[in-house]
Short mmCIF file of N, CA and C in Angstrom, two decimals:
data_model
loop_
_atom_site.label_atom_id
_atom_site.label_comp_id
_atom_site.label_asym_id
_atom_site.label_seq_id
_atom_site.Cartn_x
_atom_site.Cartn_y
_atom_site.Cartn_z
N MET J 73 110.40 105.68 114.33
CA MET J 73 109.37 104.70 114.53
C MET J 73 108.83 104.28 113.16
N LEU J 74 108.72 102.98 112.90
CA LEU J 74 108.22 102.46 111.66
C LEU J 74 106.69 102.48 111.67
N LYS J 75 106.14 102.85 110.53
CA LYS J 75 104.67 102.82 110.38
C LYS J 75 104.27 101.50 109.76
N LYS J 76 103.16 100.98 110.19
CA LYS J 76 102.65 99.74 109.62
C LYS J 76 102.00 100.07 108.28
N VAL J 77 102.39 99.33 107.25
CA VAL J 77 101.83 99.49 105.91
C VAL J 77 100.82 98.38 105.67
N SER J 78 99.64 98.76 105.24
CA SER J 78 98.59 97.75 105.06
C SER J 78 98.92 96.81 103.90
N THR J 79 98.38 95.61 103.99
CA THR J 79 98.54 94.63 102.93
C THR J 79 97.95 95.14 101.62
N LEU J 80 96.85 95.87 101.71
CA LEU J 80 96.20 96.43 100.54
C LEU J 80 97.15 97.43 99.82
N THR J 81 97.83 98.28 100.60
CA THR J 81 98.75 99.26 100.02
C THR J 81 99.90 98.55 99.32
N VAL J 82 100.47 97.54 99.95
CA VAL J 82 101.55 96.77 99.35
C VAL J 82 101.08 96.11 98.07
N GLY J 83 99.89 95.53 98.09
CA GLY J 83 99.32 94.89 96.91
C GLY J 83 99.08 95.87 95.78
N LEU J 84 98.57 97.04 96.08
CA LEU J 84 98.33 98.06 95.06
C LEU J 84 99.66 98.54 94.44
N LEU J 85 100.66 98.75 95.27
CA LEU J 85 101.96 99.18 94.76
C LEU J 85 102.55 98.11 93.84
N ALA J 86 102.44 96.86 94.28
CA ALA J 86 102.98 95.76 93.46
C ALA J 86 102.24 95.70 92.13
N ALA J 87 100.92 95.84 92.18
CA ALA J 87 100.14 95.81 90.93
C ALA J 87 100.51 96.95 90.00
N MET J 88 100.74 98.15 90.56
CA MET J 88 101.11 99.30 89.74
C MET J 88 102.47 99.04 89.11
N THR J 89 103.40 98.40 89.82
CA THR J 89 104.71 98.13 89.31
C THR J 89 104.62 97.10 88.17
N VAL J 90 103.83 96.07 88.36
CA VAL J 90 103.69 95.03 87.36
C VAL J 90 103.05 95.57 86.09
N TRP J 91 102.06 96.49 86.21
CA TRP J 91 101.31 96.98 85.08
C TRP J 91 101.88 98.24 84.47
N ALA J 92 102.98 98.76 85.03
CA ALA J 92 103.59 99.97 84.47
C ALA J 92 104.08 99.67 83.04
N ALA J 93 103.71 100.53 82.12
CA ALA J 93 104.10 100.32 80.73
C ALA J 93 105.58 100.63 80.52
N PRO J 94 106.23 99.95 79.58
CA PRO J 94 107.60 100.30 79.24
C PRO J 94 107.64 101.77 78.79
N THR J 95 108.65 102.47 79.26
CA THR J 95 108.78 103.91 79.00
C THR J 95 110.20 104.23 78.63
N VAL J 96 110.37 105.00 77.57
CA VAL J 96 111.69 105.37 77.07
C VAL J 96 111.75 106.89 76.92
N GLU J 97 112.90 107.46 77.30
CA GLU J 97 113.09 108.92 77.16
C GLU J 97 114.23 109.18 76.19
N PHE J 98 113.92 109.94 75.15
CA PHE J 98 114.94 110.38 74.20
C PHE J 98 115.34 111.81 74.57
N THR J 99 116.63 112.06 74.67
CA THR J 99 117.12 113.41 74.82
C THR J 99 117.66 113.81 73.45
N THR J 100 117.07 114.86 72.87
CA THR J 100 117.54 115.35 71.58
C THR J 100 118.19 116.70 71.79
N ASN J 101 118.81 117.23 70.77
CA ASN J 101 119.40 118.56 70.89
C ASN J 101 118.32 119.64 70.87
N MET J 102 117.04 119.24 70.80
CA MET J 102 115.93 120.22 70.87
C MET J 102 115.05 119.99 72.09
N GLY J 103 115.40 119.00 72.93
CA GLY J 103 114.60 118.73 74.12
C GLY J 103 114.35 117.24 74.31
N LYS J 104 113.59 116.90 75.36
CA LYS J 104 113.30 115.51 75.69
C LYS J 104 111.93 115.08 75.21
N ILE J 105 111.85 113.81 74.81
CA ILE J 105 110.60 113.19 74.36
C ILE J 105 110.46 111.87 75.12
N THR J 106 109.35 111.68 75.80
CA THR J 106 109.11 110.45 76.54
C THR J 106 108.04 109.62 75.83
N LEU J 107 108.33 108.36 75.64
CA LEU J 107 107.40 107.45 74.94
C LEU J 107 106.94 106.36 75.90
N GLU J 108 105.62 106.11 75.89
CA GLU J 108 105.08 104.94 76.58
C GLU J 108 104.82 103.90 75.47
N LEU J 109 105.25 102.67 75.72
CA LEU J 109 105.14 101.61 74.73
C LEU J 109 104.00 100.64 75.07
N PHE J 110 103.47 99.98 74.05
CA PHE J 110 102.32 99.09 74.21
C PHE J 110 102.66 97.63 73.88
N PRO J 111 103.35 96.92 74.77
CA PRO J 111 103.75 95.54 74.47
C PRO J 111 102.56 94.58 74.33
N GLU J 112 101.45 94.89 74.97
CA GLU J 112 100.29 94.02 74.84
C GLU J 112 99.68 94.09 73.44
N LYS J 113 99.90 95.20 72.73
CA LYS J 113 99.34 95.40 71.39
C LYS J 113 100.35 95.12 70.28
N ALA J 114 101.62 95.36 70.54
CA ALA J 114 102.69 95.19 69.54
C ALA J 114 103.90 94.54 70.22
N PRO J 115 103.77 93.29 70.66
CA PRO J 115 104.82 92.66 71.49
C PRO J 115 106.18 92.56 70.83
N LYS J 116 106.27 92.12 69.59
CA LYS J 116 107.59 91.97 68.93
C LYS J 116 108.21 93.33 68.60
N THR J 117 107.35 94.26 68.18
CA THR J 117 107.86 95.59 67.86
C THR J 117 108.43 96.27 69.10
N VAL J 118 107.73 96.19 70.23
CA VAL J 118 108.21 96.77 71.46
C VAL J 118 109.48 96.06 71.93
N GLU J 119 109.50 94.73 71.84
CA GLU J 119 110.68 93.98 72.24
C GLU J 119 111.91 94.43 71.46
N MET J 120 111.80 94.54 70.14
CA MET J 120 112.94 94.94 69.31
C MET J 120 113.32 96.40 69.53
N PHE J 121 112.31 97.29 69.70
CA PHE J 121 112.59 98.70 69.98
C PHE J 121 113.36 98.82 71.28
N LEU J 122 112.91 98.14 72.32
CA LEU J 122 113.62 98.19 73.61
C LEU J 122 115.02 97.60 73.51
N TYR J 123 115.19 96.51 72.76
CA TYR J 123 116.50 95.90 72.56
C TYR J 123 117.45 96.94 71.95
N ASN J 124 116.99 97.59 70.87
CA ASN J 124 117.82 98.59 70.21
C ASN J 124 118.13 99.76 71.15
N ALA J 125 117.13 100.19 71.91
CA ALA J 125 117.35 101.30 72.83
C ALA J 125 118.37 100.93 73.91
N LYS J 126 118.22 99.72 74.47
CA LYS J 126 119.16 99.27 75.53
C LYS J 126 120.58 99.13 75.03
N HIS J 127 120.73 98.77 73.76
CA HIS J 127 122.07 98.57 73.21
C HIS J 127 122.64 99.79 72.49
N GLY J 128 122.05 100.97 72.75
CA GLY J 128 122.62 102.21 72.26
C GLY J 128 122.44 102.48 70.77
N PHE J 129 121.61 101.70 70.11
CA PHE J 129 121.47 101.86 68.66
C PHE J 129 120.97 103.25 68.28
N TYR J 130 120.04 103.80 69.03
CA TYR J 130 119.41 105.07 68.64
C TYR J 130 120.26 106.30 69.00
N GLU J 131 121.24 106.12 69.84
CA GLU J 131 122.08 107.28 70.22
C GLU J 131 122.91 107.73 69.03
N ALA J 132 122.94 109.02 68.84
CA ALA J 132 123.68 109.67 67.74
C ALA J 132 123.00 109.47 66.39
N THR J 133 121.73 108.99 66.39
CA THR J 133 120.96 108.99 65.14
C THR J 133 120.20 110.31 65.08
N ILE J 134 119.63 110.56 63.93
CA ILE J 134 118.93 111.84 63.72
C ILE J 134 117.47 111.59 63.34
N PHE J 135 116.68 112.65 63.43
CA PHE J 135 115.37 112.67 62.80
C PHE J 135 115.67 113.13 61.37
N HIS J 136 115.66 112.15 60.46
CA HIS J 136 116.15 112.40 59.10
C HIS J 136 115.03 112.76 58.10
N ARG J 137 113.81 112.65 58.51
CA ARG J 137 112.68 112.98 57.60
C ARG J 137 111.64 113.71 58.44
N VAL J 138 111.42 114.97 58.10
CA VAL J 138 110.51 115.82 58.86
C VAL J 138 109.54 116.49 57.89
N ILE J 139 108.26 116.19 58.04
CA ILE J 139 107.24 116.77 57.19
C ILE J 139 106.19 117.40 58.10
N ASP J 140 106.24 118.73 58.24
CA ASP J 140 105.29 119.44 59.10
C ASP J 140 103.87 119.11 58.67
N GLY J 141 103.01 118.86 59.61
CA GLY J 141 101.62 118.51 59.32
C GLY J 141 101.43 117.04 59.00
N PHE J 142 102.51 116.23 59.11
CA PHE J 142 102.42 114.82 58.82
C PHE J 142 103.11 114.00 59.92
N MET J 143 104.47 113.98 59.90
CA MET J 143 105.20 113.18 60.88
C MET J 143 106.67 113.58 60.91
N ILE J 144 107.37 113.12 62.00
CA ILE J 144 108.82 113.20 62.07
C ILE J 144 109.34 111.77 62.17
N GLN J 145 110.38 111.43 61.39
CA GLN J 145 110.88 110.07 61.35
C GLN J 145 112.34 110.06 61.72
N GLY J 146 112.73 109.07 62.51
CA GLY J 146 114.13 108.96 62.94
C GLY J 146 114.52 107.52 63.25
N GLY J 147 115.73 107.42 63.80
CA GLY J 147 116.16 106.12 64.30
C GLY J 147 117.02 105.27 63.39
N GLY J 148 117.52 105.80 62.28
CA GLY J 148 118.28 104.93 61.41
C GLY J 148 119.50 105.54 60.76
N PHE J 149 119.66 106.87 60.81
CA PHE J 149 120.74 107.54 60.08
C PHE J 149 121.63 108.37 61.03
N SER J 150 122.90 108.47 60.66
CA SER J 150 123.84 109.32 61.35
C SER J 150 123.69 110.77 60.85
N ARG J 151 124.40 111.70 61.47
CA ARG J 151 124.39 113.09 61.01
C ARG J 151 124.81 113.22 59.57
N ALA J 152 125.67 112.32 59.11
CA ALA J 152 126.17 112.36 57.73
C ALA J 152 125.21 111.65 56.75
N MET J 153 124.00 111.32 57.22
CA MET J 153 122.99 110.63 56.42
C MET J 153 123.48 109.26 55.96
N GLU J 154 124.29 108.62 56.80
CA GLU J 154 124.71 107.24 56.55
C GLU J 154 123.81 106.32 57.38
N GLU J 155 123.25 105.31 56.70
CA GLU J 155 122.35 104.40 57.40
C GLU J 155 123.15 103.51 58.34
N LYS J 156 122.68 103.43 59.58
CA LYS J 156 123.34 102.59 60.57
C LYS J 156 123.04 101.11 60.35
N LYS J 157 124.03 100.28 60.60
CA LYS J 157 123.84 98.85 60.48
C LYS J 157 122.91 98.38 61.62
N THR J 158 121.83 97.71 61.22
CA THR J 158 120.82 97.31 62.20
C THR J 158 121.29 96.12 63.03
N LEU J 159 120.77 96.06 64.26
CA LEU J 159 121.09 94.96 65.18
C LEU J 159 120.01 93.90 65.23
N THR J 160 118.85 94.20 64.67
CA THR J 160 117.69 93.32 64.82
C THR J 160 117.11 92.92 63.47
N PRO J 161 116.38 91.80 63.45
CA PRO J 161 115.76 91.34 62.18
C PRO J 161 114.55 92.16 61.81
N THR J 162 114.07 91.95 60.58
CA THR J 162 112.83 92.60 60.16
C THR J 162 111.67 92.03 61.00
N LEU J 163 110.64 92.86 61.10
CA LEU J 163 109.51 92.51 61.95
C LEU J 163 108.28 92.14 61.14
N GLN J 164 107.52 91.22 61.65
CA GLN J 164 106.19 90.99 61.10
C GLN J 164 105.35 92.20 61.45
N ASN J 165 104.64 92.73 60.51
CA ASN J 165 103.83 93.93 60.72
C ASN J 165 102.73 93.65 61.72
N GLU J 166 102.70 94.43 62.82
CA GLU J 166 101.70 94.26 63.87
C GLU J 166 100.60 95.33 63.77
N ALA J 167 100.36 95.87 62.59
CA ALA J 167 99.37 96.92 62.42
C ALA J 167 97.94 96.44 62.60
N THR J 168 97.75 95.14 62.71
CA THR J 168 96.38 94.61 62.93
C THR J 168 96.00 94.69 64.39
N ASN J 169 96.75 95.40 65.21
CA ASN J 169 96.55 95.43 66.66
C ASN J 169 95.43 96.35 67.14
N GLY J 170 94.76 97.03 66.23
CA GLY J 170 93.65 97.89 66.63
C GLY J 170 94.04 99.30 66.97
N LEU J 171 95.35 99.60 67.05
CA LEU J 171 95.82 100.96 67.35
C LEU J 171 95.84 101.78 66.05
N THR J 172 95.59 103.06 66.17
CA THR J 172 95.54 103.91 64.97
C THR J 172 96.63 104.99 65.03
N ASN J 173 97.02 105.44 63.86
CA ASN J 173 98.06 106.45 63.70
C ASN J 173 97.47 107.84 63.98
N ASP J 174 97.24 108.11 65.24
CA ASP J 174 96.69 109.40 65.69
C ASP J 174 97.83 110.29 66.14
N ARG J 175 97.51 111.59 66.28
CA ARG J 175 98.52 112.56 66.73
C ARG J 175 99.18 112.07 68.03
N GLY J 176 100.52 112.09 68.01
CA GLY J 176 101.31 111.72 69.16
C GLY J 176 101.63 110.25 69.28
N THR J 177 101.04 109.43 68.41
CA THR J 177 101.40 108.00 68.45
C THR J 177 102.74 107.76 67.71
N VAL J 178 103.36 106.66 68.07
CA VAL J 178 104.64 106.27 67.48
C VAL J 178 104.44 104.96 66.73
N ALA J 179 104.89 104.92 65.47
CA ALA J 179 104.75 103.75 64.62
C ALA J 179 106.07 103.42 63.95
N MET J 180 106.14 102.19 63.43
CA MET J 180 107.34 101.75 62.73
C MET J 180 107.30 102.19 61.29
N ALA J 181 108.41 102.71 60.82
CA ALA J 181 108.59 103.02 59.40
C ALA J 181 108.96 101.73 58.68
N ARG J 182 108.65 101.67 57.40
CA ARG J 182 108.97 100.47 56.61
C ARG J 182 109.04 100.85 55.15
N THR J 183 109.44 99.91 54.31
CA THR J 183 109.44 100.07 52.87
C THR J 183 108.05 99.69 52.35
N GLN J 184 107.91 99.48 51.04
CA GLN J 184 106.66 99.01 50.45
C GLN J 184 106.28 97.62 50.94
N ASP J 185 107.28 96.85 51.35
CA ASP J 185 107.03 95.52 51.93
C ASP J 185 106.44 95.71 53.32
N PRO J 186 105.22 95.23 53.57
CA PRO J 186 104.58 95.47 54.86
C PRO J 186 105.33 94.85 56.03
N HIS J 187 106.22 93.90 55.78
CA HIS J 187 106.95 93.21 56.86
C HIS J 187 108.44 93.57 56.80
N SER J 188 108.75 94.83 56.56
CA SER J 188 110.16 95.25 56.42
C SER J 188 110.63 96.21 57.51
N ALA J 189 109.80 96.52 58.48
CA ALA J 189 110.21 97.42 59.55
C ALA J 189 111.36 96.80 60.35
N ARG J 190 112.28 97.67 60.77
CA ARG J 190 113.43 97.19 61.57
C ARG J 190 113.67 98.12 62.75
N VAL J 191 114.12 99.34 62.49
CA VAL J 191 114.52 100.23 63.59
C VAL J 191 113.94 101.63 63.47
N GLN J 192 113.65 102.07 62.26
CA GLN J 192 113.17 103.44 62.10
C GLN J 192 111.73 103.57 62.56
N PHE J 193 111.43 104.69 63.16
CA PHE J 193 110.10 104.93 63.71
C PHE J 193 109.69 106.36 63.34
N PHE J 194 108.40 106.64 63.52
CA PHE J 194 107.95 108.00 63.31
C PHE J 194 106.90 108.39 64.34
N VAL J 195 106.80 109.68 64.58
CA VAL J 195 105.77 110.23 65.49
C VAL J 195 104.77 110.97 64.59
N ASN J 196 103.52 110.61 64.71
CA ASN J 196 102.46 111.27 63.93
C ASN J 196 102.19 112.66 64.48
N LEU J 197 102.16 113.64 63.60
CA LEU J 197 101.89 115.03 63.97
C LEU J 197 100.39 115.36 63.92
N LYS J 198 99.65 114.49 63.26
CA LYS J 198 98.19 114.64 63.19
C LYS J 198 97.61 113.24 63.05
N ASN J 199 96.29 113.16 63.05
CA ASN J 199 95.66 111.87 62.81
C ASN J 199 95.87 111.50 61.33
N ASN J 200 96.61 110.42 61.12
CA ASN J 200 96.93 109.97 59.77
C ASN J 200 96.20 108.67 59.47
N ASP J 201 94.91 108.79 59.30
CA ASP J 201 94.07 107.60 59.09
C ASP J 201 94.51 106.73 57.91
N PHE J 202 95.06 107.35 56.89
CA PHE J 202 95.47 106.59 55.71
C PHE J 202 96.64 105.63 55.99
N LEU J 203 97.29 105.76 57.15
CA LEU J 203 98.39 104.87 57.54
C LEU J 203 97.87 103.67 58.35
N ASN J 204 96.59 103.64 58.67
CA ASN J 204 96.05 102.57 59.50
C ASN J 204 95.83 101.29 58.67
N HIS J 205 95.81 100.16 59.38
CA HIS J 205 95.56 98.85 58.76
C HIS J 205 94.16 98.81 58.16
N LYS J 206 94.10 98.29 56.93
CA LYS J 206 92.81 98.15 56.27
C LYS J 206 92.59 96.71 55.80
N SER J 207 93.66 96.06 55.32
CA SER J 207 93.50 94.71 54.75
C SER J 207 94.86 94.00 54.73
N THR J 208 94.85 92.71 55.00
CA THR J 208 96.08 91.94 54.88
C THR J 208 96.24 91.32 53.49
N GLY J 209 95.17 91.40 52.69
CA GLY J 209 95.19 90.82 51.34
C GLY J 209 95.95 91.66 50.33
N ASP J 210 96.16 92.92 50.62
CA ASP J 210 96.82 93.85 49.71
C ASP J 210 97.96 94.54 50.46
N PRO J 211 99.22 94.44 49.95
CA PRO J 211 100.34 95.06 50.67
C PRO J 211 100.11 96.53 51.01
N ARG J 212 99.33 97.25 50.19
CA ARG J 212 99.06 98.67 50.47
C ARG J 212 98.09 98.86 51.61
N GLY J 213 97.37 97.81 51.99
CA GLY J 213 96.38 97.90 53.05
C GLY J 213 96.86 97.51 54.41
N TRP J 214 98.11 97.04 54.50
CA TRP J 214 98.63 96.56 55.77
C TRP J 214 98.72 97.66 56.84
N GLY J 215 99.09 98.83 56.42
CA GLY J 215 99.22 99.94 57.39
C GLY J 215 100.59 99.92 58.09
N TYR J 216 100.73 100.82 59.06
CA TYR J 216 101.98 101.02 59.79
C TYR J 216 101.68 100.74 61.26
N ALA J 217 102.46 99.86 61.87
CA ALA J 217 102.22 99.39 63.24
C ALA J 217 102.50 100.45 64.29
N VAL J 218 101.45 100.90 64.95
CA VAL J 218 101.60 101.77 66.12
C VAL J 218 102.02 100.91 67.28
N PHE J 219 103.02 101.40 68.05
CA PHE J 219 103.51 100.62 69.19
C PHE J 219 103.73 101.47 70.44
N GLY J 220 103.37 102.75 70.38
CA GLY J 220 103.55 103.60 71.54
C GLY J 220 102.96 104.98 71.31
N LYS J 221 103.15 105.84 72.31
CA LYS J 221 102.68 107.22 72.19
C LYS J 221 103.61 108.14 72.99
N VAL J 222 103.62 109.39 72.59
CA VAL J 222 104.37 110.40 73.31
C VAL J 222 103.56 110.79 74.55
N THR J 223 104.17 110.67 75.72
CA THR J 223 103.50 111.07 76.97
C THR J 223 104.01 112.42 77.50
N GLN J 224 105.23 112.74 77.14
CA GLN J 224 105.80 114.05 77.49
C GLN J 224 106.70 114.48 76.33
N GLY J 225 106.69 115.78 76.05
CA GLY J 225 107.58 116.31 75.01
C GLY J 225 106.93 116.47 73.66
N MET J 226 105.59 116.46 73.62
CA MET J 226 104.94 116.71 72.30
C MET J 226 105.27 118.10 71.82
N ASP J 227 105.54 119.03 72.75
CA ASP J 227 105.98 120.37 72.35
C ASP J 227 107.34 120.31 71.61
N VAL J 228 108.19 119.37 72.03
CA VAL J 228 109.49 119.18 71.38
C VAL J 228 109.27 118.59 69.98
N VAL J 229 108.37 117.62 69.89
CA VAL J 229 108.03 117.00 68.59
C VAL J 229 107.52 118.11 67.63
N ASP J 230 106.62 118.96 68.14
CA ASP J 230 106.09 120.04 67.32
C ASP J 230 107.17 121.04 66.91
N LYS J 231 108.14 121.26 67.79
CA LYS J 231 109.25 122.16 67.46
C LYS J 231 110.14 121.53 66.37
N ILE J 232 110.37 120.24 66.46
CA ILE J 232 111.15 119.53 65.44
C ILE J 232 110.42 119.63 64.10
N ALA J 233 109.10 119.51 64.12
CA ALA J 233 108.29 119.56 62.88
C ALA J 233 108.47 120.87 62.14
N LYS J 234 108.89 121.93 62.83
CA LYS J 234 108.99 123.26 62.21
C LYS J 234 110.40 123.61 61.70
N VAL J 235 111.36 122.70 61.86
CA VAL J 235 112.74 123.02 61.43
C VAL J 235 112.78 123.10 59.90
N PRO J 236 113.67 123.93 59.37
CA PRO J 236 113.86 124.00 57.92
C PRO J 236 114.40 122.67 57.39
N THR J 237 113.90 122.26 56.23
CA THR J 237 114.36 121.00 55.63
C THR J 237 114.78 121.24 54.19
N GLY J 238 115.48 120.28 53.66
CA GLY J 238 115.92 120.32 52.27
C GLY J 238 116.29 118.91 51.81
N ASN J 239 117.05 118.83 50.74
CA ASN J 239 117.48 117.56 50.22
C ASN J 239 118.90 117.25 50.68
N ALA J 240 119.17 115.98 50.91
CA ALA J 240 120.52 115.48 51.23
C ALA J 240 120.73 114.27 50.35
N GLY J 241 121.49 114.48 49.24
CA GLY J 241 121.61 113.42 48.25
C GLY J 241 120.25 113.14 47.67
N TYR J 242 119.82 111.88 47.65
CA TYR J 242 118.47 111.60 47.12
C TYR J 242 117.40 111.53 48.20
N TYR J 243 117.75 111.97 49.42
CA TYR J 243 116.76 112.03 50.49
C TYR J 243 116.14 113.41 50.54
N GLU J 244 114.81 113.43 50.74
CA GLU J 244 114.07 114.67 50.82
C GLU J 244 113.60 114.92 52.27
N ASN J 245 113.23 116.15 52.56
CA ASN J 245 112.66 116.54 53.86
C ASN J 245 113.63 116.29 55.01
N VAL J 246 114.90 116.50 54.76
CA VAL J 246 115.95 116.30 55.78
C VAL J 246 116.22 117.63 56.46
N PRO J 247 116.17 117.69 57.79
CA PRO J 247 116.48 118.94 58.48
C PRO J 247 117.85 119.48 58.04
N THR J 248 117.90 120.77 57.73
CA THR J 248 119.15 121.39 57.30
C THR J 248 120.16 121.49 58.44
N THR J 249 119.68 121.57 59.67
CA THR J 249 120.50 121.45 60.87
C THR J 249 120.06 120.15 61.56
N PRO J 250 120.97 119.18 61.73
CA PRO J 250 120.57 117.89 62.27
C PRO J 250 119.85 117.98 63.61
N VAL J 251 118.78 117.19 63.75
CA VAL J 251 118.09 117.01 65.03
C VAL J 251 118.54 115.63 65.51
N VAL J 252 119.37 115.66 66.54
CA VAL J 252 120.11 114.46 66.99
C VAL J 252 119.50 113.87 68.24
N ILE J 253 119.35 112.55 68.24
CA ILE J 253 119.03 111.82 69.47
C ILE J 253 120.34 111.62 70.19
N GLN J 254 120.54 112.35 71.27
CA GLN J 254 121.82 112.34 71.96
C GLN J 254 121.91 111.23 72.99
N ASN J 255 120.79 110.92 73.63
CA ASN J 255 120.80 109.94 74.70
C ASN J 255 119.44 109.25 74.75
N VAL J 256 119.47 107.97 75.11
CA VAL J 256 118.23 107.21 75.29
C VAL J 256 118.26 106.59 76.66
N LYS J 257 117.21 106.80 77.43
CA LYS J 257 117.11 106.31 78.80
C LYS J 257 115.88 105.41 78.89
N ILE J 258 116.08 104.18 79.35
CA ILE J 258 114.95 103.29 79.61
C ILE J 258 114.46 103.62 81.01
N ILE J 259 113.29 104.19 81.11
CA ILE J 259 112.74 104.53 82.41
C ILE J 259 112.12 103.28 83.03
N SER J 260 111.44 102.50 82.20
CA SER J 260 110.84 101.23 82.64
C SER J 260 110.81 100.32 81.41
N ASP J 261 111.16 99.04 81.63
CA ASP J 261 111.09 98.10 80.51
C ASP J 261 110.10 96.98 80.82
N LYS J 262 109.29 97.16 81.82
CA LYS J 262 108.30 96.15 82.21
C LYS J 262 106.95 96.50 81.64
#
């Protein structure tokens, strides 16, 4: 026998589906990390991140820079520390979005050029206020664009933060045993 579902229930379910944040799950060789993304605050960054995730760019990349008490950075290098050819253009820095580099947030890595982020990202291990946007008049004040947060697997992030690191060529703080992103699953892209 079918039960009658109220119009209110159907409307609430539809609203929850529409407002569900994009969610991505990384499976690493140290466990799973789930990210909720903020397209309303960093629309282009989230769009490009999801594009790269959907097209397999992040699979088989490593967390290549790990600094305990600061952040873990990944998304651009192979196990052999070879930089992957990017699929997407550089991004306009969206650090003016009001989000801050607090523990568990995810932000885009970049060079000294504030508009040079492409694919690499980092997870903040603590509140890193010095990475927040301060001024658009000075390249050093632009900050790093936060575009998501870890919703599950912060214990995995903390475990990654504790791995032994060393130098690999001219790169510093590289895990001596690679921490590999093995699989990327888009749980929701809406």
